[in-house]
Each structure stands twice: as structure tokens, then as C-alpha cells.
Coordinates of C-alpha atoms and ligand atoms in Angstrom, one line a residue:
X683 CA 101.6 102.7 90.1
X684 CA 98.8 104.4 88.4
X685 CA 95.5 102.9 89.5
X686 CA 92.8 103.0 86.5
X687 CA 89.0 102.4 87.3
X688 CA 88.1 99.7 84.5
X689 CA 85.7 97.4 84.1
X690 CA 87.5 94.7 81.9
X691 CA 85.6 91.4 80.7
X692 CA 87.6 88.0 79.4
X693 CA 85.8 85.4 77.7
X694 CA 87.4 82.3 78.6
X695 CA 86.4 79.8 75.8
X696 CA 85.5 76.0 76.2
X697 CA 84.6 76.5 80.2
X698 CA 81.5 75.8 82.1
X699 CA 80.0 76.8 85.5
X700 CA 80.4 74.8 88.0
X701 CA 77.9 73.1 90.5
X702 CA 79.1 73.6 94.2
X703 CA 77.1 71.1 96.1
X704 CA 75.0 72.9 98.8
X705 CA 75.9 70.3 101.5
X706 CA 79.5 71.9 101.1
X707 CA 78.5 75.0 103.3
X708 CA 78.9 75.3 106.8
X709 CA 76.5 79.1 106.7
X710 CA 73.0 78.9 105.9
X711 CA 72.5 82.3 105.5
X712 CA 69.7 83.9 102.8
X713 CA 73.1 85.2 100.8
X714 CA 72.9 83.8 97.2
X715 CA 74.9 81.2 96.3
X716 CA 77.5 81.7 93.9
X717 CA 78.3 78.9 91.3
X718 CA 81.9 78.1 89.4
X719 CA 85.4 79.0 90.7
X720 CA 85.7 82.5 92.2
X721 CA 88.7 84.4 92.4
X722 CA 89.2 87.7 94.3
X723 CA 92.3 89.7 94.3
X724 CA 93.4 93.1 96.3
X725 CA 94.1 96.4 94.1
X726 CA 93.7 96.5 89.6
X727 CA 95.7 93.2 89.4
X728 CA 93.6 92.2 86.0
X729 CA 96.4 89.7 84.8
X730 CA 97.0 88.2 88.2
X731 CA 93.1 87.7 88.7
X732 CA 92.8 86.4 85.2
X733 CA 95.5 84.0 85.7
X734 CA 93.6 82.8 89.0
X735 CA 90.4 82.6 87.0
X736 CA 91.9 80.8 84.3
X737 CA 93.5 78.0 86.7
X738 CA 90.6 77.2 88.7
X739 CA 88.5 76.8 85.4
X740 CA 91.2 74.4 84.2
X741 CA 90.5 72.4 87.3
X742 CA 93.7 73.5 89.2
X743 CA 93.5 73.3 93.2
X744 CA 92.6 77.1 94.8
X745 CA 96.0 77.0 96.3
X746 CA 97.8 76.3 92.7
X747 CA 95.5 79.1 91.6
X748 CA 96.0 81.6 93.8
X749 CA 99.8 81.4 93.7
X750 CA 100.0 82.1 90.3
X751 CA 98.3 84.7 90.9
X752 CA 100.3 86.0 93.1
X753 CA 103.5 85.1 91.2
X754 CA 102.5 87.6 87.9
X755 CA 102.9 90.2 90.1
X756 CA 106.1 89.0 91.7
X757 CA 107.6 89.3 88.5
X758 CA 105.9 92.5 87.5
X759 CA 108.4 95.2 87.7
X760 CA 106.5 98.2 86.8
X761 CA 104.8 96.7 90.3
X762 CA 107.0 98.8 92.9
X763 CA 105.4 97.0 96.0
X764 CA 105.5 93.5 95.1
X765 CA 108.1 90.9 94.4
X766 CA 110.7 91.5 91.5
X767 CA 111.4 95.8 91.1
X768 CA 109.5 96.5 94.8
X769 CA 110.5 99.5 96.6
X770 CA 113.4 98.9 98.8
X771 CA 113.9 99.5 103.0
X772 CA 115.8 102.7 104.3
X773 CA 119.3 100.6 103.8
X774 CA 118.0 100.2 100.0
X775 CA 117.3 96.1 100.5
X776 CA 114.2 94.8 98.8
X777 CA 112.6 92.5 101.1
X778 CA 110.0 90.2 100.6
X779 CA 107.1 88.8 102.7
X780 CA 104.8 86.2 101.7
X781 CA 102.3 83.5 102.7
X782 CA 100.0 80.8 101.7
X783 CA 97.3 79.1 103.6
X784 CA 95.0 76.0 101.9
X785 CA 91.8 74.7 102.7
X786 CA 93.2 72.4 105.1
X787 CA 94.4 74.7 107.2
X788 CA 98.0 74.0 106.6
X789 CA 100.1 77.5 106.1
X790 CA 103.3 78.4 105.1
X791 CA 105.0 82.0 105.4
X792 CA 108.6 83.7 104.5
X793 CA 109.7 87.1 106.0
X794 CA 112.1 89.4 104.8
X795 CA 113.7 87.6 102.1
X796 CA 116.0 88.8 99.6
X797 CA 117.3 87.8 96.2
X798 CA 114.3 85.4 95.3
X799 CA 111.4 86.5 93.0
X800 CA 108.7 84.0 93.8
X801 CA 107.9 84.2 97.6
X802 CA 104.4 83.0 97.6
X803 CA 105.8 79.5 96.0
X804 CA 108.4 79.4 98.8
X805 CA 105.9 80.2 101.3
X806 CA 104.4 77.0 99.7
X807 CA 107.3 75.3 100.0
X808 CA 107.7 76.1 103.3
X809 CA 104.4 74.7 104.3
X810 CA 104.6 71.9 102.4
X811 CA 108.7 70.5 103.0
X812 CA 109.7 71.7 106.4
X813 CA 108.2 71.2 109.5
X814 CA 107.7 74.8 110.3
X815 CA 105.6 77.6 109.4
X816 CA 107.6 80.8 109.1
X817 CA 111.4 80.8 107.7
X818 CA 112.4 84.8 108.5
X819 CA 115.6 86.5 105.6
X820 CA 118.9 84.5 105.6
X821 CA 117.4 80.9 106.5
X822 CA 114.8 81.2 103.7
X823 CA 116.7 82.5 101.2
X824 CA 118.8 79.3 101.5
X825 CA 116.0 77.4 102.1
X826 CA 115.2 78.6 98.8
X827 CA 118.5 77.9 97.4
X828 CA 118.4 74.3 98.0
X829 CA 115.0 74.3 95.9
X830 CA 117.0 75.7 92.8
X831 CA 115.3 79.0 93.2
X832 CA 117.3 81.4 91.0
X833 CA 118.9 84.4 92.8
X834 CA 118.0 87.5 92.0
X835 CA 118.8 91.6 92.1
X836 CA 115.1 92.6 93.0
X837 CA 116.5 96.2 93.2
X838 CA 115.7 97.6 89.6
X839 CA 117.8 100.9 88.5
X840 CA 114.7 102.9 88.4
X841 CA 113.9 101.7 92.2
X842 CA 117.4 102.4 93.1
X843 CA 117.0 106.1 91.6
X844 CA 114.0 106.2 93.8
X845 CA 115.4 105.4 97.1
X846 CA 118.4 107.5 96.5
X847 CA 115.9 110.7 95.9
X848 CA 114.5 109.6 99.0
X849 CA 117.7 109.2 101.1
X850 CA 118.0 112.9 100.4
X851 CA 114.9 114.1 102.5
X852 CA 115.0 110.8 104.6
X853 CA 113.0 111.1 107.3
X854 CA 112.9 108.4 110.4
X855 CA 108.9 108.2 109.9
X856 CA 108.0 108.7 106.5
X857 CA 104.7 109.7 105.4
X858 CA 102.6 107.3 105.0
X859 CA 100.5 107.6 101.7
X860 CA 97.8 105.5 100.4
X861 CA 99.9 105.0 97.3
X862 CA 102.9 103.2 99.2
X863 CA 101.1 100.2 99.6
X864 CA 100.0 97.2 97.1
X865 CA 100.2 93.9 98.3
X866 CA 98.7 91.4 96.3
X867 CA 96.4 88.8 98.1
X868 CA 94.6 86.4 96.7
X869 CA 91.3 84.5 97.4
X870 CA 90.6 81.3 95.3
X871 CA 87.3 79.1 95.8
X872 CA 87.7 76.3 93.5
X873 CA 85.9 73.7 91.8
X874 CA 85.9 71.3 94.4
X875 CA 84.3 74.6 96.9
X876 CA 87.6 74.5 98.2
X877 CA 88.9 78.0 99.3
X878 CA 92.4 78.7 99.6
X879 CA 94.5 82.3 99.6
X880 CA 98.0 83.6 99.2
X881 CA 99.8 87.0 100.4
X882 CA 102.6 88.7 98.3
X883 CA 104.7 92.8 98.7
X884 CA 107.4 94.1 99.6
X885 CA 106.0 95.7 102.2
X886 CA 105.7 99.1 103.3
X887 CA 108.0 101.8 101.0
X888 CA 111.4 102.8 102.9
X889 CA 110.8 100.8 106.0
X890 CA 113.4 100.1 108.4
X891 CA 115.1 97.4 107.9
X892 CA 114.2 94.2 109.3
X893 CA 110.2 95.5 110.1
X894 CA 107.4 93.2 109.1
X895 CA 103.9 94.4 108.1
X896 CA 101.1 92.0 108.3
X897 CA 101.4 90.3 104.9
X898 CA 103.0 86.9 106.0
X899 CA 101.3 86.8 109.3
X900 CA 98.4 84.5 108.9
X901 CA 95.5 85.8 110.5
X902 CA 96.5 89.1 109.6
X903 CA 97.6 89.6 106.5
X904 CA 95.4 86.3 105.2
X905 CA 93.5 84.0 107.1
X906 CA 91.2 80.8 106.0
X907 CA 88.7 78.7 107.1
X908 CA 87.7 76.2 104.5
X909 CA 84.1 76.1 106.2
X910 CA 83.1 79.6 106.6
X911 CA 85.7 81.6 103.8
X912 CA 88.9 83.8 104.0
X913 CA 90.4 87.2 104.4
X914 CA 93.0 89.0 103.0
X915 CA 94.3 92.3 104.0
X916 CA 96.5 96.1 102.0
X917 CA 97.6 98.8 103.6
X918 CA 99.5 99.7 106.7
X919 CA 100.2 96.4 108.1
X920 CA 101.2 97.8 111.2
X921 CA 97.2 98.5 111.9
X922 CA 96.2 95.2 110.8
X923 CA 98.3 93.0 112.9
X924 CA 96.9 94.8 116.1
X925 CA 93.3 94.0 115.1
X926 CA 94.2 90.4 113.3
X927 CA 92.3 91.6 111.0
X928 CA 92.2 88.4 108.4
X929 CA 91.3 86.2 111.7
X930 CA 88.9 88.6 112.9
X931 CA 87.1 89.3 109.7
X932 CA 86.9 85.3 109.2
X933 CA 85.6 84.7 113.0
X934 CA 82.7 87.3 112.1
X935 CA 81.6 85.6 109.6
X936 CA 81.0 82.3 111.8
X937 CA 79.1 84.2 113.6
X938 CA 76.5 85.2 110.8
X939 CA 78.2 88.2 109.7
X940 CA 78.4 88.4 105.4
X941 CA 81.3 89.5 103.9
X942 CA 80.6 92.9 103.8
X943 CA 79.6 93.5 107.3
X944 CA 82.6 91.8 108.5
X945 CA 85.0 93.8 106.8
X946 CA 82.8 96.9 108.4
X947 CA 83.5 95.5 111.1
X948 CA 87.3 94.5 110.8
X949 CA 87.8 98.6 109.3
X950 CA 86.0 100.2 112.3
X951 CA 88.1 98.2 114.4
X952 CA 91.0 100.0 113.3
X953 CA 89.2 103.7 113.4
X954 CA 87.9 103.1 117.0
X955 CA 91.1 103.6 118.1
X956 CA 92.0 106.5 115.9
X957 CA 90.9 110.0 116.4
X958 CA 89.4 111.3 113.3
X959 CA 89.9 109.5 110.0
X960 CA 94.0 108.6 110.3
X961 CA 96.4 109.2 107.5
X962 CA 97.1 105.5 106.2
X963 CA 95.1 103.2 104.3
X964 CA 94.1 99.4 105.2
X965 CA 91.4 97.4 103.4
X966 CA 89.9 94.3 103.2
X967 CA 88.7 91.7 101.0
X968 CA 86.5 88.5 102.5
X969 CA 85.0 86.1 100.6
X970 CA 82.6 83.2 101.6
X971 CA 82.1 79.8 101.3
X972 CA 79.1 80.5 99.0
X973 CA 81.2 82.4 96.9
X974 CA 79.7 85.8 98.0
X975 CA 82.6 88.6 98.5
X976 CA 82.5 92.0 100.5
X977 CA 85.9 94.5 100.7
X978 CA 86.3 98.0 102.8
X979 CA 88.7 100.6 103.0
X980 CA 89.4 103.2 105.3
X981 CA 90.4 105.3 102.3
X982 CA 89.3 106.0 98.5
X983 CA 90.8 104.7 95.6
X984 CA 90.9 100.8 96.9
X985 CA 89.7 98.6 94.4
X986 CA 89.2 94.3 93.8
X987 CA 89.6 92.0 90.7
X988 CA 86.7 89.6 90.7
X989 CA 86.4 86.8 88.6
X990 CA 83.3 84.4 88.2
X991 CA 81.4 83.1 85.9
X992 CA 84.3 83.6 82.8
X993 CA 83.8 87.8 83.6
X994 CA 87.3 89.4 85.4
X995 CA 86.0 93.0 86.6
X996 CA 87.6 95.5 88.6
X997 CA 85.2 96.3 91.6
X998 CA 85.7 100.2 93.1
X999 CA 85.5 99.6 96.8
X1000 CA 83.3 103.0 98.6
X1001 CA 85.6 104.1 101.6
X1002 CA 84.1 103.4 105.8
Ligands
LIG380 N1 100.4 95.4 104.1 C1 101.7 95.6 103.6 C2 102.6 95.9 104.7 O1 102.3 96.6 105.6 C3 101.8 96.8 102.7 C4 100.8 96.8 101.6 O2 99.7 96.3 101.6 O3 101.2 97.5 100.6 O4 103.7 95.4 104.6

């Protein structure tokens, strides 16, 4: 995917800011506060963020919102890491992980499922039908049957190509490059003050089969707490689940920390146990219950969506 640096502003007609009620938040910190829905997403998802922004100034829930989100890019398939045309595992399977989390604290998440294009919206379902959190390949792929979820080949020829020029040099560790990762997770404050996020990919390019990254793990590849904010985490989700990173950027931010300095924070807590900058990229958006946002990467060429105020901009995150 080629990653352009824009700065792209919709004009949403017939919409108006939103009042959050101050009472609402649990940090009294100097940060400003931010008024009308907010939407964050990870990487140049324009569409997707516009989508979010678009719901939440409709009055949709910041759960509703953020799914959708989330689900433009699931059926993207110039998007090779996410949903529908994502880059398939060494055996040439697309696998999908996904969750959801609301501003109740409820979550949902689905690992390693195959043949079904919107994974966010079964993580949902998940959360919301069963009495479980996680469903893991087989047993949420009929989970999703029984919804009426249409099956689908998410291998694409031009992914297949791919992964057979890749068999050729196949090695048991590939290289990991900044460009093999693209999750798409989603932060949602809506018009209610209610924050809510989901998680989306396919996960790390050429993976084994069967490995999980940190995407559908809550706490790490998302994490909310409808009185302080939310997390969401891209990159090499192997680094993020050791550190929790969602959880741990959220827990700083309880403890005073803004947005920013806790995803500081969250990203040296990766480097401390690396020596030297390593070769894989993770990073981090937060945003608050005020509406204020922060993001870090380890690398360059990370980058946000931010909607607010009727204005979707792409925001160029500087590296640790
Ligand atoms: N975090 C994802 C994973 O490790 C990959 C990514 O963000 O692209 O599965």
C-alpha cells in the first residue's frame, strides 16, 4: 500500500458541534476540552475515518461508528493487511483477527477466521450473542454462518501471486518491514462522550499458520475505559502483547499521564528491552475522555486520521 502524506478536509453539511457535559470526565487535567464526536483511526484510512465521523455526527453509538469504520477497510481489497484481499499465512490462508470493546466494558474478539469479510461485526456479535469473549478459526466461522454471514474467498489472484513469489525465497522468519503491517483500529468518542473502539487485519504478512498478533487481544491490540479513554495499537503485534500495550497506555492515563505521554511511554516500553532501535514497527494511538488524542511510533512513516469538528485530516506521527 502506498502511504501518501495528505491533509484532506470534508465538510459534512447540516451538522453541529456538540456539547460534552464537563461532569462526564473522570481527568481534570489543564488539557483542552474537545467538543463534538471525535474519531481517530491508525494509518491514511481517510474513507474509514470519514465514515466514523459521519456516523457519530448522525447520532450513531461510538461502537456503531467505529465498526463501520473498520468494515470499509475489510472490504477494501487494494488493502493487503486487512479483511477482504489481506495477505495470506505461509500455507497461503487469509486469516482474520478482530475485536470490539464499548463503553461499557463489554468486548467481543474473533481469531484466525477465514472465509468471512466483516470480522469487526462478528467480534460484535460475539460480544453481544454468546456468552464468551473470544471464538478462535473454525468455531467462529460457523458462528458466523449461523448469522447469515456470506462466505467468502478473501484470497484475491493478485495476493495469491504474491504469496507464491514469496514461497520461492520463503524463509522461516521473514523480514519484518514496516510496510507489512496495517491494522485498522478505531477510536470513536460519541455524542453522548461515550468512547468506544474496534480492531481489524490480517495480521502480520506470511505468518505461520495459526499465530496471533495483538489485534484481537483486548488490552493489547485495543483497550477501553469509558472514564479515562482508549488505546489502540499497528505494528508487530508480537511486541505489543508483551507490554499490553492498549491496557498499559490506558492505565497511564489514570494516572495523569495525556495521551501523548502515555504512548511515550507505552513505545519506550518496547525499546527498553531492545538494543538499539529494532527492525519492526509498533505504534500507538490514545485518545481521552476530553477528546484530546496523542499517537507514537517506533518508526517513520506512521500516520492517524482525525476527525472533529466536520475536518478528517491525516496527522504525520514524528517517530520515539
Ligand atoms: N498488529 C498486527 C499483528 O501483529 C499487524 C499490523 O498492525 O499490521 O497482527
Amino acid at each position: 500500500m502506498k502511504r501518501r502524506s495528505f491533509i484532506s478536509k470534508i465538510a459534512i453539511a447540516g451538522s453541529l458541534p456538540t456539547l460534552i457535559p464537563k461532569s462526564l470526565f473522570a481527568q481534570d487535567k489543564a488539557s483542552p476540552l474537545i467538543d463534538g464526536p471525535v474519531a481517530v483511526c491508525t494509518w491514511n484510512f481517510e474513507k474509514a475515518n470519514a465514515t466514523a465521523g459521519q456516523a457519530l455526527l448522525e447520532g450513531k453509538d461510538a461502537l456503531t461508528a467505529a465498526i463501520l469504520a473498520a468494515q470499509v477497510e475489510e472490504e477494501n481489497e487494494d488493502n493487503s493487511t486487512v479483511g477482504f484481499g489481506g495477505t495470506p499465512d505461509r500455507d497461503g490462508k487469509v486469516t482474520l483477527d478482530a475485536c470490539v470493546m464499548d463503553h461499557n466494558g463489554n468486548c467481543g474478539a474473533v481469531l484466525a477466521v477465514e472465509n468471512v469479510v466483516h470480522v469487526a461485526a462478528l467480534a460484535r456479535d460475539v460480544m453481544e450473542k454468546t456468552p464468551h469473549v473470544m471464538l478462535a478459526g473454525k468455531g467462529a466461522e460457523k458462528f458466523a454462518r449461523s448469522l447469515d454471514y456470506p462466505e467468502t474467498q478473501l484470497l484475491t489472484p493478485k495476493t495469491k501471486k504474491a504469496w507464491e513469489k514469496w514461497k520461492k525465497e520463503a524463509l522461516f522468519q521473514p523480514i519484518i518491514n514496516i510496510e507489512n503491517h496495517d491494522t485498522i483500529g478505531v477510536l470513536c468518542r460519541d455524542k453522548a462522550g461515550n468512547i468506544s473502539g474496534a480492531c481489524s487485519t490480517s495480521g502480520l504478512g506470511y505468518k505461520m499458520n495459526g499465530r496471533i498478533g495483538d489485534s484481537p487481544i483486548i488490552g493489547s491490540g485495543l483497550y477501553i475505559d469509558n472514564e479515562i479513554g482508549g488505546a489502540v495499537a499497528t505494528g508487530m503485534g508480537e511486541e505489543v502483547v508483551k507490554t499490553v500495550g492498549s491496557f498499559l497506555i490506558v492505565e497511564l492515563m489514570r494516572q495523569g499521564k495525556t495521551p501523548q505521554e502515555a504512548c511515550d511511554e507505552a513505545i519506550k516500553r518496547i525499546l527498553k528491552k531492545q538494543a538499539g532501535k529494532p527492525n519492526f514497527q509498533v505504534a500507538y494511538i490514545a485518545l481521552d475522555k476530553k477528546g484530546n488524542v496523542g499517537a507514537r511510533s517506533i518508526h517513520q512513516g506512521f500516520s492517524y486520521m482525525h476527525f472533529n469538528n466536520n475536518i478528517n485530516q491525516n496527522i504525520k506521527v514524528e517517530p520515539i
